[in-house]
Amino acid sequence: MPEISEIAAPFPGVFYRRANPDSAPLAEPGQVIAVGRVIALIEVMKMFHEVQSAVAGKITEFCAEDGDAVAMGQIIAKIERQS
Amino acid sequence: MTLTRVLIANRGEIASRIIRACQELGHETVAAFSEADRNARWVREADLAVCIGPPPAAKSYLNRKAVVQAALDCGATSVHPGYGFLAENEVFAQAVLDAGLIWIGPPPQCIGLMGDKSSALRVATGAGVPTLPRSGVLVSLDEALIEAEVLGYPLLLKANAGGGGRGIRPIVSPDALAVSFDQARAEVGAAFGDASLYLEKLLTGARHVEVQIICDSSGNSIHLYERDCSLQRRRQKVVEEAPSSFINAVTRAELAEAALRLAGVVDYISVGTVEFLVAQDQTFYFIEMNTRVQVEHGVTELVTGVDIVREQIRIAHGQPLSLQQNDVALRGAAIEVRVNAEDPEMSFMGSPGTITVFEAPLGPGIRVDSGFGSGDMVQPFYDSLVCKILAHDVDRKAVIRRLKMALTQTDIQGVTTNLSFLGKALKLSSFQEGSHHTQTLESEIASAG
């Protein structure tokens, strides 16, 4: 069984998968990423903070939509670990 | 007399400020709130309240249709936009009018002309109001070098598409321009899909001075003198005062005249602020106009005794200005600080949370404009302003002392605030002497840079 890691929002705020409304998503489901890869942004009081993956692996799912409000600790993505 | 019911399309301290003015005028108020602000202080203060959508501003406070529909559903007669959000949105202003409601702001075409920066600069040039010398759009380094020679260094290299300070570079010499030009083109092209650049004269040691104006629909226009907002961090105002201790009487009169001339050429109605940079030699340049009430309007209210928000609401409902220019006198000095939920020790990162203790300063000459009290939530979805602390006294020296004391008497717990940073700003010797300028805060307080 592959091990699934959950990425939690480090701050409360507004969740974004894109750096600009017109640009491509920072990461897509199915994509294989390395440790430290920026997968999303969270806007806290008009400042944008990067959310990095703490694990390497394949993104299986994003659990929040662009522009959603997220709470601190809320799961925003799932990653199938690869060592 | 028919009922006036004002929907407030905003939140926080300015929503409370507007509700107070409406209630003093005998108008009913409706708070339009997002789901995150359901239990907020200003929602409780309003006579009625209506939810306009989920917490992210794009889905609530910036949702034009939801706000107009809420106004119609609750029987509002008028809409006050506050500042930020939809306050300078021409399309929203027109939608409010098209719905048969009163828009408490300038005519939409004034927002269109003066709210857009490049349009406003054209209007200013046409009105004979000085703007910073700038080049046309530059397509090559050779062209840039020629234009730079004409303008004279130092200069700012800026993006024509603009926004958020992206691509802006200070340029001190032809060599520096040669190094920066292609880099800036690449960065700006990637960010905006438009690589065009222009050069603008860079003023060092300049002051930010802005003139408050009020114009009614009968053709009467007055100014309420100026505010000096030169203590800034990352182009955000931190400390604001009235009057400016820097400009002389001639400059004061010329700035006010220029501001009213600009308002006149666009047939401006409502309250507004015309912003200028003033150089060390007192020459001044128009930078932009804010077609709405400003955060720092309170310092002008303290030194003139004029209630700006009350005048704004009266004028929108067709009443004339309640005073003439000769009635406006300056009395003493006033200073405001913006208390934000942010951590100066952590790069000013926002600090949302629940305020557990809110002890506001009290005493003669102290005013606190707040949208929050003990037990209230500071949300992560919006700006970090918690309250404004203002002081008024006989002169600048006295008011600095009074405001410093007020800050030491302020206790806000539960969220991290910039109170200690504000205290440091007021204690800067350059600020106390009045020799500070727009770069002072970032150069003299290490953590602010």
Short mmCIF file of C-alpha atoms in Angstrom, two decimals:
data_model
loop_
_atom_site.label_atom_id
_atom_site.label_comp_id
_atom_site.label_asym_id
_atom_site.label_seq_id
_atom_site.Cartn_x
_atom_site.Cartn_y
_atom_site.Cartn_z
CA MET A 1 0.00 0.00 0.00
CA PRO A 2 1.43 3.42 -0.90
CA GLU A 3 1.73 5.78 2.02
CA ILE A 4 -0.38 8.93 1.71
CA SER A 5 0.85 12.14 3.34
CA GLU A 6 -1.54 14.96 4.01
CA ILE A 7 -0.43 18.58 3.65
CA ALA A 8 -2.11 20.90 6.16
CA ALA A 9 -2.57 24.65 5.89
CA PRO A 10 0.15 26.26 8.05
CA PHE A 11 -1.94 29.45 8.44
CA PRO A 12 -5.61 30.38 8.27
CA GLY A 13 -6.49 32.45 5.19
CA VAL A 14 -7.48 32.26 1.55
CA PHE A 15 -6.14 29.31 -0.45
CA TYR A 16 -4.78 29.72 -3.99
CA ARG A 17 -3.33 27.22 -6.44
CA ARG A 18 -2.09 29.96 -8.77
CA ALA A 19 0.33 32.87 -8.30
CA ASN A 20 -1.89 35.01 -10.57
CA PRO A 21 -5.47 34.44 -11.69
CA ASP A 22 -4.23 34.04 -15.29
CA SER A 23 -1.24 31.80 -14.64
CA ALA A 24 -1.07 28.00 -14.60
CA PRO A 25 -1.50 26.15 -11.27
CA LEU A 26 1.69 25.85 -9.20
CA ALA A 27 1.20 22.08 -9.17
CA GLU A 28 -1.29 19.60 -10.65
CA PRO A 29 -2.72 16.29 -9.38
CA GLY A 30 -0.69 13.42 -10.82
CA GLN A 31 2.50 15.48 -10.78
CA VAL A 32 5.58 14.04 -9.04
CA ILE A 33 7.25 16.60 -6.80
CA ALA A 34 10.37 16.92 -4.64
CA VAL A 35 10.61 17.99 -0.98
CA GLY A 36 10.20 21.75 -0.64
CA ARG A 37 8.20 22.17 -3.83
CA VAL A 38 5.72 25.07 -3.60
CA ILE A 39 2.28 23.64 -4.28
CA ALA A 40 -0.05 26.47 -3.19
CA LEU A 41 -0.29 29.93 -1.65
CA ILE A 42 -2.23 31.14 1.37
CA GLU A 43 -3.15 34.79 1.67
CA VAL A 44 -3.11 36.02 5.25
CA MET A 45 -4.10 39.66 5.72
CA LYS A 46 -3.14 40.62 2.18
CA MET A 47 0.28 38.91 2.35
CA PHE A 48 0.92 35.73 0.37
CA HIS A 49 2.72 32.79 1.96
CA GLU A 50 4.00 29.74 0.08
CA VAL A 51 2.92 26.24 1.09
CA GLN A 52 5.74 23.77 0.46
CA SER A 53 5.51 20.01 0.41
CA ALA A 54 7.38 18.37 3.29
CA VAL A 55 7.55 15.08 1.38
CA ALA A 56 8.51 13.83 -2.10
CA GLY A 57 5.92 11.99 -4.12
CA LYS A 58 2.93 12.16 -6.42
CA ILE A 59 0.13 14.63 -5.76
CA THR A 60 -3.08 12.61 -5.65
CA GLU A 61 -5.55 15.34 -4.75
CA PHE A 62 -6.12 18.96 -3.80
CA CYS A 63 -8.72 19.24 -1.04
CA ALA A 64 -9.46 22.98 -1.43
CA GLU A 65 -10.44 25.13 -4.40
CA ASP A 66 -8.85 28.36 -5.59
CA GLY A 67 -10.17 31.20 -3.44
CA ASP A 68 -11.51 29.01 -0.61
CA ALA A 69 -11.21 30.05 3.03
CA VAL A 70 -9.05 27.54 4.90
CA ALA A 71 -8.49 27.07 8.63
CA MET A 72 -5.07 26.45 10.16
CA GLY A 73 -4.42 22.69 10.05
CA GLN A 74 -7.05 22.01 7.40
CA ILE A 75 -5.91 19.41 4.86
CA ILE A 76 -5.29 21.09 1.49
CA ALA A 77 -3.56 18.32 -0.50
CA LYS A 78 -2.65 14.62 -0.41
CA ILE A 79 0.61 13.16 -1.66
CA GLU A 80 1.51 9.52 -2.34
CA ARG A 81 5.01 9.23 -0.89
CA GLN A 82 7.93 8.07 -2.97
CA SER A 83 11.32 7.54 -1.37
CA MET B 1 -39.46 63.35 5.86
CA THR B 2 -38.74 60.06 4.11
CA LEU B 3 -36.57 57.44 5.71
CA THR B 4 -32.91 57.22 4.76
CA ARG B 5 -31.42 53.75 5.22
CA VAL B 6 -27.70 53.44 4.46
CA LEU B 7 -26.10 50.10 3.60
CA ILE B 8 -22.43 50.02 4.59
CA ALA B 9 -20.47 47.97 2.04
CA ASN B 10 -17.40 47.67 4.23
CA ARG B 11 -16.12 46.32 7.53
CA GLY B 12 -13.92 47.06 10.54
CA GLU B 13 -13.23 50.49 11.94
CA ILE B 14 -14.55 52.43 8.92
CA ALA B 15 -17.87 50.58 9.10
CA SER B 16 -18.20 51.66 12.76
CA ARG B 17 -17.20 55.21 11.81
CA ILE B 18 -19.87 55.42 9.09
CA ILE B 19 -22.56 53.86 11.31
CA ARG B 20 -21.85 56.52 13.94
CA ALA B 21 -22.14 59.35 11.40
CA CYS B 22 -25.40 57.92 10.01
CA GLN B 23 -26.93 57.55 13.45
CA GLU B 24 -25.98 61.14 14.32
CA LEU B 25 -27.77 62.26 11.16
CA GLY B 26 -30.86 60.21 12.07
CA HIS B 27 -30.36 57.66 9.30
CA GLU B 28 -30.87 53.91 9.68
CA THR B 29 -27.92 51.65 8.96
CA VAL B 30 -27.48 48.20 7.43
CA ALA B 31 -24.23 46.27 7.90
CA ALA B 32 -23.42 44.11 4.84
CA PHE B 33 -21.19 41.40 6.29
CA SER B 34 -19.35 38.25 5.19
CA GLU B 35 -19.88 34.93 6.97
CA ALA B 36 -16.61 35.50 8.86
CA ASP B 37 -17.87 38.80 10.29
CA ARG B 38 -21.31 37.61 11.44
CA ASN B 39 -20.62 38.44 15.11
CA ALA B 40 -18.46 41.50 14.51
CA ARG B 41 -18.80 44.71 16.49
CA TRP B 42 -20.03 46.93 13.65
CA VAL B 43 -22.61 44.30 12.65
CA ARG B 44 -24.02 44.54 16.17
CA GLU B 45 -23.94 48.35 16.05
CA ALA B 46 -26.00 48.62 12.85
CA ASP B 47 -29.80 48.73 12.91
CA LEU B 48 -30.02 45.87 10.39
CA ALA B 49 -27.52 43.35 9.05
CA VAL B 50 -27.39 41.22 5.92
CA CYS B 51 -24.93 38.49 4.92
CA ILE B 52 -23.36 38.98 1.48
CA GLY B 53 -21.29 35.80 1.12
CA PRO B 54 -18.39 33.60 2.23
CA PRO B 55 -15.30 34.95 4.03
CA PRO B 56 -12.90 35.56 1.08
CA ALA B 57 -13.39 39.20 0.02
CA ALA B 58 -13.76 38.21 -3.66
CA LYS B 59 -16.92 36.32 -2.69
CA SER B 60 -18.41 38.96 -0.38
CA TYR B 61 -17.07 42.51 0.07
CA LEU B 62 -15.86 42.61 -3.56
CA ASN B 63 -18.99 40.93 -4.96
CA ARG B 64 -20.76 43.82 -6.72
CA LYS B 65 -23.98 41.93 -7.51
CA ALA B 66 -24.32 40.52 -3.99
CA VAL B 67 -23.88 43.96 -2.40
CA VAL B 68 -26.40 45.70 -4.70
CA GLN B 69 -28.90 42.85 -4.22
CA ALA B 70 -28.46 43.03 -0.44
CA ALA B 71 -29.16 46.77 -0.55
CA LEU B 72 -32.36 46.23 -2.54
CA ASP B 73 -33.49 43.28 -0.40
CA CYS B 74 -33.22 45.21 2.86
CA GLY B 75 -34.86 48.37 1.58
CA ALA B 76 -31.73 50.53 1.69
CA THR B 77 -31.93 53.94 0.06
CA SER B 78 -28.18 54.57 -0.11
CA VAL B 79 -24.83 52.75 -0.21
CA HIS B 80 -21.64 53.89 1.54
CA PRO B 81 -18.54 52.06 0.25
CA GLY B 82 -16.00 53.19 2.89
CA TYR B 83 -12.42 52.80 1.62
CA GLY B 84 -10.77 49.88 -0.18
CA PHE B 85 -12.97 47.03 -1.51
CA LEU B 86 -15.45 48.59 -4.01
CA ALA B 87 -14.97 52.23 -2.99
CA GLU B 88 -13.11 53.21 -6.17
CA ASN B 89 -14.87 50.80 -8.51
CA GLU B 90 -16.57 52.81 -11.25
CA VAL B 91 -18.68 49.83 -12.39
CA PHE B 92 -19.99 49.27 -8.85
CA ALA B 93 -20.82 52.96 -8.37
CA GLN B 94 -22.80 52.89 -11.63
CA ALA B 95 -24.56 49.64 -10.63
CA VAL B 96 -25.67 51.26 -7.34
CA LEU B 97 -27.11 54.24 -9.26
CA ASP B 98 -28.72 51.97 -11.89
CA ALA B 99 -30.50 50.12 -9.07
CA GLY B 100 -32.12 53.40 -8.08
CA LEU B 101 -29.97 53.84 -4.97
CA ILE B 102 -27.94 56.82 -3.77
CA TRP B 103 -24.17 56.35 -4.11
CA ILE B 104 -22.31 58.00 -1.24
CA GLY B 105 -19.27 58.91 -3.30
CA PRO B 106 -18.30 60.87 -6.40
CA PRO B 107 -20.04 60.45 -9.78
CA PRO B 108 -18.80 57.23 -11.47
CA GLN B 109 -17.11 59.20 -14.27
CA CYS B 110 -14.97 61.01 -11.66
CA ILE B 111 -13.84 57.64 -10.30
CA GLY B 112 -13.01 56.57 -13.85
CA LEU B 113 -11.00 59.70 -14.58
CA MET B 114 -9.19 60.07 -11.26
CA GLY B 115 -9.14 56.52 -9.85
CA ASP B 116 -6.98 55.22 -12.72
CA LYS B 117 -3.43 56.46 -12.23
CA SER B 118 -2.40 57.11 -15.83
CA SER B 119 -5.72 58.81 -16.60
CA ALA B 120 -5.34 60.97 -13.47
CA LEU B 121 -1.83 62.02 -14.54
CA ARG B 122 -3.21 63.12 -17.93
CA VAL B 123 -5.97 65.12 -16.24
CA ALA B 124 -3.42 66.75 -13.92
CA THR B 125 -1.12 67.70 -16.81
CA GLY B 126 -4.11 69.16 -18.65
CA ALA B 127 -5.07 71.16 -15.56
CA GLY B 128 -1.57 72.57 -15.22
CA VAL B 129 -0.89 70.67 -11.99
CA PRO B 130 2.75 69.53 -11.93
CA THR B 131 3.51 65.81 -12.18
CA LEU B 132 6.88 64.07 -11.84
CA PRO B 133 8.90 64.33 -15.05
CA ARG B 134 8.65 61.01 -16.90
CA SER B 135 9.67 59.54 -20.24
CA GLY B 136 7.43 57.98 -22.85
CA VAL B 137 7.30 54.21 -23.27
CA LEU B 138 10.84 52.87 -23.85
CA VAL B 139 11.53 50.01 -26.21
CA SER B 140 15.33 49.97 -26.27
CA LEU B 141 18.26 50.69 -23.99
CA ASP B 142 19.60 53.33 -26.40
CA GLU B 143 16.31 55.18 -26.23
CA ALA B 144 16.29 54.85 -22.41
CA LEU B 145 19.81 56.31 -22.11
CA ILE B 146 18.85 59.35 -24.18
CA GLU B 147 15.66 59.97 -22.18
CA ALA B 148 17.54 59.49 -18.89
CA GLU B 149 20.05 62.16 -19.88
CA VAL B 150 17.18 64.59 -20.47
CA LEU B 151 15.39 63.79 -17.18
CA GLY B 152 18.56 63.64 -15.06
CA TYR B 153 19.51 60.98 -12.48
CA PRO B 154 18.42 59.54 -10.07
CA LEU B 155 15.44 57.92 -11.75
CA LEU B 156 12.94 55.15 -11.21
CA LEU B 157 12.56 52.53 -13.92
CA LYS B 158 8.90 51.46 -13.87
CA ALA B 159 6.58 49.05 -15.67
CA ASN B 160 3.96 50.59 -17.92
CA ALA B 161 1.55 47.77 -17.01
CA GLY B 162 2.42 48.38 -13.37
CA GLY B 163 1.06 47.13 -10.07
CA GLY B 164 2.45 45.99 -6.75
CA GLY B 165 5.84 47.59 -7.26
CA ARG B 166 6.89 44.82 -9.68
CA GLY B 167 9.84 45.77 -11.87
CA ILE B 168 10.45 49.11 -10.13
CA ARG B 169 14.17 49.85 -9.88
CA PRO B 170 16.02 52.95 -8.70
CA ILE B 171 18.61 54.01 -11.29
CA VAL B 172 21.51 56.25 -10.29
CA SER B 173 23.70 56.28 -13.41
CA PRO B 174 23.89 55.33 -17.12
CA ASP B 175 25.91 52.22 -16.13
CA ALA B 176 23.19 51.16 -13.70
CA LEU B 177 20.56 51.72 -16.37
CA ALA B 178 22.50 49.53 -18.81
CA VAL B 179 22.65 46.74 -16.24
CA SER B 180 18.98 47.00 -15.18
CA PHE B 181 17.14 47.67 -18.41
CA ASP B 182 17.09 44.15 -19.89
CA GLN B 183 16.53 42.50 -16.49
CA ALA B 184 13.57 44.76 -15.85
CA ARG B 185 12.15 44.13 -19.32
CA ALA B 186 12.32 40.36 -18.75
CA GLU B 187 10.77 40.53 -15.29
CA VAL B 188 7.98 42.86 -16.31
CA GLY B 189 7.26 40.92 -19.50
CA ALA B 190 6.91 37.69 -17.52
CA ALA B 191 4.74 39.30 -14.85
CA PHE B 192 2.38 41.36 -16.99
CA GLY B 193 2.78 40.04 -20.55
CA ASP B 194 3.81 43.59 -21.48
CA ALA B 195 7.51 44.44 -21.33
CA SER B 196 7.20 48.20 -21.83
CA LEU B 197 9.02 50.39 -19.35
CA TYR B 198 9.29 54.10 -18.60
CA LEU B 199 11.53 56.31 -16.49
CA GLU B 200 10.31 58.70 -13.81
CA LYS B 201 12.25 61.28 -11.81
CA LEU B 202 13.15 59.89 -8.35
CA LEU B 203 12.75 62.39 -5.52
CA THR B 204 14.93 61.66 -2.52
CA GLY B 205 14.03 63.04 0.89
CA ALA B 206 10.51 63.96 -0.27
CA ARG B 207 7.42 64.35 1.87
CA HIS B 208 3.98 62.85 1.22
CA VAL B 209 1.48 65.69 1.61
CA GLU B 210 -2.20 65.34 0.67
CA VAL B 211 -5.05 67.83 0.53
CA GLN B 212 -8.55 67.00 1.78
CA ILE B 213 -11.26 68.49 -0.39
CA ILE B 214 -15.08 68.49 -0.21
CA CYS B 215 -17.30 69.50 -3.13
CA ASP B 216 -21.10 69.59 -3.11
CA SER B 217 -23.52 69.24 -6.01
CA SER B 218 -24.33 72.97 -6.00
CA GLY B 219 -20.83 73.86 -7.16
CA ASN B 220 -19.35 74.76 -3.76
CA SER B 221 -15.85 73.42 -3.09
CA ILE B 222 -13.66 73.77 -0.04
CA HIS B 223 -10.37 72.31 1.16
CA LEU B 224 -9.60 71.29 4.74
CA TYR B 225 -5.85 71.90 4.41
CA GLU B 226 -3.35 69.07 4.30
CA ARG B 227 -2.17 65.90 5.98
CA ASP B 228 1.47 64.82 6.07
CA CYS B 229 1.85 61.03 5.77
CA SER B 230 5.61 60.77 5.26
CA LEU B 231 6.26 57.98 7.76
CA GLN B 232 5.62 54.96 5.57
CA ARG B 233 6.71 51.35 5.37
CA ARG B 234 6.65 49.64 1.97
CA ARG B 235 4.54 52.50 0.59
CA GLN B 236 1.96 51.97 3.34
CA LYS B 237 1.22 54.90 5.66
CA VAL B 238 2.04 54.25 9.31
CA VAL B 239 1.82 57.69 10.99
CA GLU B 240 -0.25 60.62 9.68
CA GLU B 241 -0.50 64.19 10.91
CA ALA B 242 -2.22 67.49 10.28
CA PRO B 243 -1.11 70.09 9.50
CA SER B 244 2.22 69.37 7.77
CA SER B 245 5.10 70.85 9.76
CA PHE B 246 7.26 70.83 6.64
CA ILE B 247 5.51 73.02 4.07
CA ASN B 248 5.53 76.82 4.26
CA ALA B 249 2.48 79.08 3.94
CA VAL B 250 3.01 79.66 0.22
CA THR B 251 3.23 75.93 -0.53
CA ARG B 252 0.20 75.28 1.69
CA ALA B 253 -1.88 77.73 -0.35
CA GLU B 254 -0.54 76.44 -3.69
CA LEU B 255 -1.26 72.79 -2.83
CA ALA B 256 -4.82 73.58 -1.79
CA GLU B 257 -5.37 75.64 -4.94
CA ALA B 258 -3.97 72.85 -7.16
CA ALA B 259 -6.18 70.24 -5.46
CA LEU B 260 -9.33 72.31 -5.96
CA ARG B 261 -8.38 73.10 -9.56
CA LEU B 262 -8.04 69.38 -10.29
CA ALA B 263 -11.42 68.68 -8.66
CA GLY B 264 -12.92 71.48 -10.70
CA VAL B 265 -11.83 70.18 -14.10
CA VAL B 266 -13.53 66.80 -13.50
CA ASP B 267 -16.66 68.35 -11.87
CA TYR B 268 -15.90 66.45 -8.69
CA ILE B 269 -18.62 65.98 -6.09
CA SER B 270 -18.11 64.36 -2.63
CA VAL B 271 -15.05 64.13 -0.39
CA GLY B 272 -11.67 63.33 -1.92
CA THR B 273 -7.95 63.54 -1.34
CA VAL B 274 -5.34 64.82 -3.76
CA GLU B 275 -1.89 63.39 -3.01
CA PHE B 276 1.42 65.12 -3.71
CA LEU B 277 5.12 64.55 -3.19
CA VAL B 278 6.84 67.69 -1.90
CA ALA B 279 10.61 67.99 -2.47
CA GLN B 280 13.05 69.54 -0.01
CA ASP B 281 12.90 72.83 -1.97
CA GLN B 282 9.06 72.84 -1.62
CA THR B 283 8.38 72.09 -5.29
CA PHE B 284 5.48 69.65 -5.47
CA TYR B 285 4.17 66.99 -7.82
CA PHE B 286 0.73 65.38 -8.07
CA ILE B 287 0.88 61.61 -7.57
CA GLU B 288 -2.74 60.41 -7.35
CA MET B 289 -6.23 61.16 -6.14
CA ASN B 290 -8.29 59.02 -3.77
CA THR B 291 -11.95 59.40 -4.69
CA ARG B 292 -13.29 58.30 -1.28
CA VAL B 293 -12.93 58.85 2.45
CA GLN B 294 -9.42 57.99 3.62
CA VAL B 295 -8.19 55.97 6.59
CA GLU B 296 -6.46 59.06 8.00
CA HIS B 297 -9.38 61.51 7.64
CA GLY B 298 -9.65 61.78 11.43
CA VAL B 299 -6.57 63.98 11.93
CA THR B 300 -8.15 66.59 9.65
CA GLU B 301 -11.42 66.35 11.61
CA LEU B 302 -9.49 67.02 14.83
CA VAL B 303 -7.68 70.15 13.59
CA THR B 304 -10.62 71.64 11.64
CA GLY B 305 -13.62 70.47 13.66
CA VAL B 306 -15.34 69.39 10.42
CA ASP B 307 -16.99 65.95 10.38
CA ILE B 308 -15.88 64.69 6.95
CA VAL B 309 -18.06 61.56 6.89
CA ARG B 310 -21.14 63.51 7.92
CA GLU B 311 -20.52 66.06 5.13
CA GLN B 312 -20.01 63.20 2.64
CA ILE B 313 -23.35 61.62 3.53
CA ARG B 314 -25.19 64.96 3.49
CA ILE B 315 -23.78 65.90 0.08
CA ALA B 316 -24.70 62.51 -1.44
CA HIS B 317 -28.29 63.17 -0.36
CA GLY B 318 -28.33 66.48 -2.22
CA GLN B 319 -27.62 68.86 0.66
CA PRO B 320 -25.10 71.68 0.31
CA LEU B 321 -21.84 71.92 2.25
CA SER B 322 -22.64 72.99 5.79
CA LEU B 323 -19.75 75.48 5.83
CA GLN B 324 -17.72 77.78 3.60
CA GLN B 325 -13.97 78.09 3.12
CA ASN B 326 -13.81 81.09 5.49
CA ASP B 327 -15.28 78.91 8.25
CA VAL B 328 -12.37 76.46 8.05
CA ALA B 329 -9.58 77.20 10.51
CA LEU B 330 -6.70 75.08 11.75
CA ARG B 331 -6.51 74.58 15.49
CA GLY B 332 -3.49 72.87 17.04
CA ALA B 333 -1.95 69.65 15.69
CA ALA B 334 -3.17 66.06 15.41
CA ILE B 335 -1.37 62.76 14.78
CA GLU B 336 -2.71 59.28 14.04
CA VAL B 337 -1.04 55.88 14.24
CA ARG B 338 -2.41 52.74 12.59
CA VAL B 339 -2.49 49.81 15.01
CA ASN B 340 -2.22 46.62 12.96
CA ALA B 341 -2.41 42.95 13.96
CA GLU B 342 1.05 42.14 12.61
CA ASP B 343 4.38 41.07 14.07
CA PRO B 344 7.22 43.58 13.58
CA GLU B 345 9.69 40.90 14.73
CA MET B 346 8.49 38.48 12.01
CA SER B 347 8.68 40.65 8.88
CA PHE B 348 5.32 42.21 9.81
CA MET B 349 3.48 38.98 9.17
CA GLY B 350 -0.26 39.23 9.85
CA SER B 351 -1.44 37.96 13.23
CA PRO B 352 -5.11 36.93 13.09
CA GLY B 353 -6.92 35.68 16.18
CA THR B 354 -9.29 36.63 18.98
CA ILE B 355 -8.62 39.82 20.90
CA THR B 356 -8.71 38.79 24.56
CA VAL B 357 -7.90 42.19 26.06
CA PHE B 358 -8.57 45.57 24.46
CA GLU B 359 -7.76 48.50 26.72
CA ALA B 360 -8.00 51.71 24.71
CA PRO B 361 -6.27 54.89 25.91
CA LEU B 362 -8.47 57.58 27.49
CA GLY B 363 -8.11 61.24 28.32
CA PRO B 364 -8.34 64.73 26.85
CA GLY B 365 -7.47 64.98 23.16
CA ILE B 366 -7.50 61.23 22.52
CA ARG B 367 -9.68 59.54 19.90
CA VAL B 368 -9.77 55.83 19.07
CA ASP B 369 -11.50 54.59 15.90
CA SER B 370 -11.88 50.82 16.24
CA GLY B 371 -13.92 48.06 14.69
CA PHE B 372 -12.94 45.64 17.41
CA GLY B 373 -13.11 45.18 21.17
CA SER B 374 -12.37 42.46 23.71
CA GLY B 375 -13.66 39.09 22.48
CA ASP B 376 -13.76 40.14 18.81
CA MET B 377 -12.02 38.20 16.03
CA VAL B 378 -9.34 39.69 13.78
CA GLN B 379 -9.88 37.69 10.59
CA PRO B 380 -7.11 36.37 8.31
CA PHE B 381 -9.14 37.27 5.19
CA TYR B 382 -8.86 41.05 5.29
CA ASP B 383 -6.36 43.79 6.11
CA SER B 384 -4.69 43.86 9.51
CA LEU B 385 -5.94 47.24 10.76
CA VAL B 386 -7.32 46.85 14.29
CA CYS B 387 -7.78 50.48 15.27
CA LYS B 388 -6.45 53.98 14.81
CA ILE B 389 -5.27 55.96 17.79
CA LEU B 390 -5.40 59.73 17.30
CA ALA B 391 -4.28 62.58 19.51
CA HIS B 392 -4.93 66.34 19.31
CA ASP B 393 -3.14 69.08 21.24
CA VAL B 394 -2.10 72.71 21.03
CA ASP B 395 0.98 72.10 18.87
CA ARG B 396 3.07 69.35 17.29
CA LYS B 397 5.46 68.94 20.22
CA ALA B 398 2.59 68.57 22.69
CA VAL B 399 0.65 66.15 20.50
CA ILE B 400 3.66 63.86 20.02
CA ARG B 401 4.01 63.67 23.82
CA ARG B 402 0.27 63.05 24.24
CA LEU B 403 0.21 60.27 21.63
CA LYS B 404 3.31 58.56 23.07
CA MET B 405 1.58 58.46 26.47
CA ALA B 406 -1.59 57.11 24.86
CA LEU B 407 0.36 54.25 23.26
CA THR B 408 1.84 53.23 26.61
CA GLN B 409 -1.71 53.14 28.02
CA THR B 410 -2.95 50.86 25.23
CA ASP B 411 -3.13 47.13 25.93
CA ILE B 412 -4.17 44.70 23.21
CA GLN B 413 -3.77 40.97 23.90
CA GLY B 414 -4.61 37.83 21.94
CA VAL B 415 -3.13 39.06 18.67
CA THR B 416 0.37 40.46 18.08
CA THR B 417 0.31 44.16 17.22
CA ASN B 418 2.74 46.75 15.91
CA LEU B 419 2.29 48.98 19.01
CA SER B 420 5.97 48.76 19.99
CA PHE B 421 7.00 49.66 16.43
CA LEU B 422 4.66 52.68 16.46
CA GLY B 423 6.22 53.80 19.74
CA LYS B 424 9.68 53.61 18.14
CA ALA B 425 8.48 55.60 15.13
CA LEU B 426 7.18 58.44 17.33
CA LYS B 427 10.48 58.52 19.23
CA LEU B 428 12.68 58.91 16.11
CA SER B 429 14.59 62.16 16.50
CA SER B 430 14.06 62.92 12.81
CA PHE B 431 10.29 62.65 13.33
CA GLN B 432 10.36 64.76 16.49
CA GLU B 433 12.37 67.44 14.68
CA GLY B 434 10.14 67.15 11.63
CA SER B 435 13.05 66.42 9.28
CA HIS B 436 11.76 62.95 8.33
CA HIS B 437 10.68 61.93 4.83
CA THR B 438 9.15 58.97 3.00
CA GLN B 439 12.27 56.77 3.33
CA THR B 440 12.95 57.57 7.01
CA LEU B 441 11.06 54.70 8.61
CA GLU B 442 12.70 51.99 6.50
CA SER B 443 16.19 53.45 6.86
CA GLU B 444 16.11 54.30 10.58
CA ILE B 445 14.27 51.31 12.09
CA ALA B 446 16.12 48.15 11.10
CA SER B 447 13.14 45.77 11.25
CA ALA B 448 11.09 48.00 8.93
CA GLY B 449 13.45 47.67 5.94
#
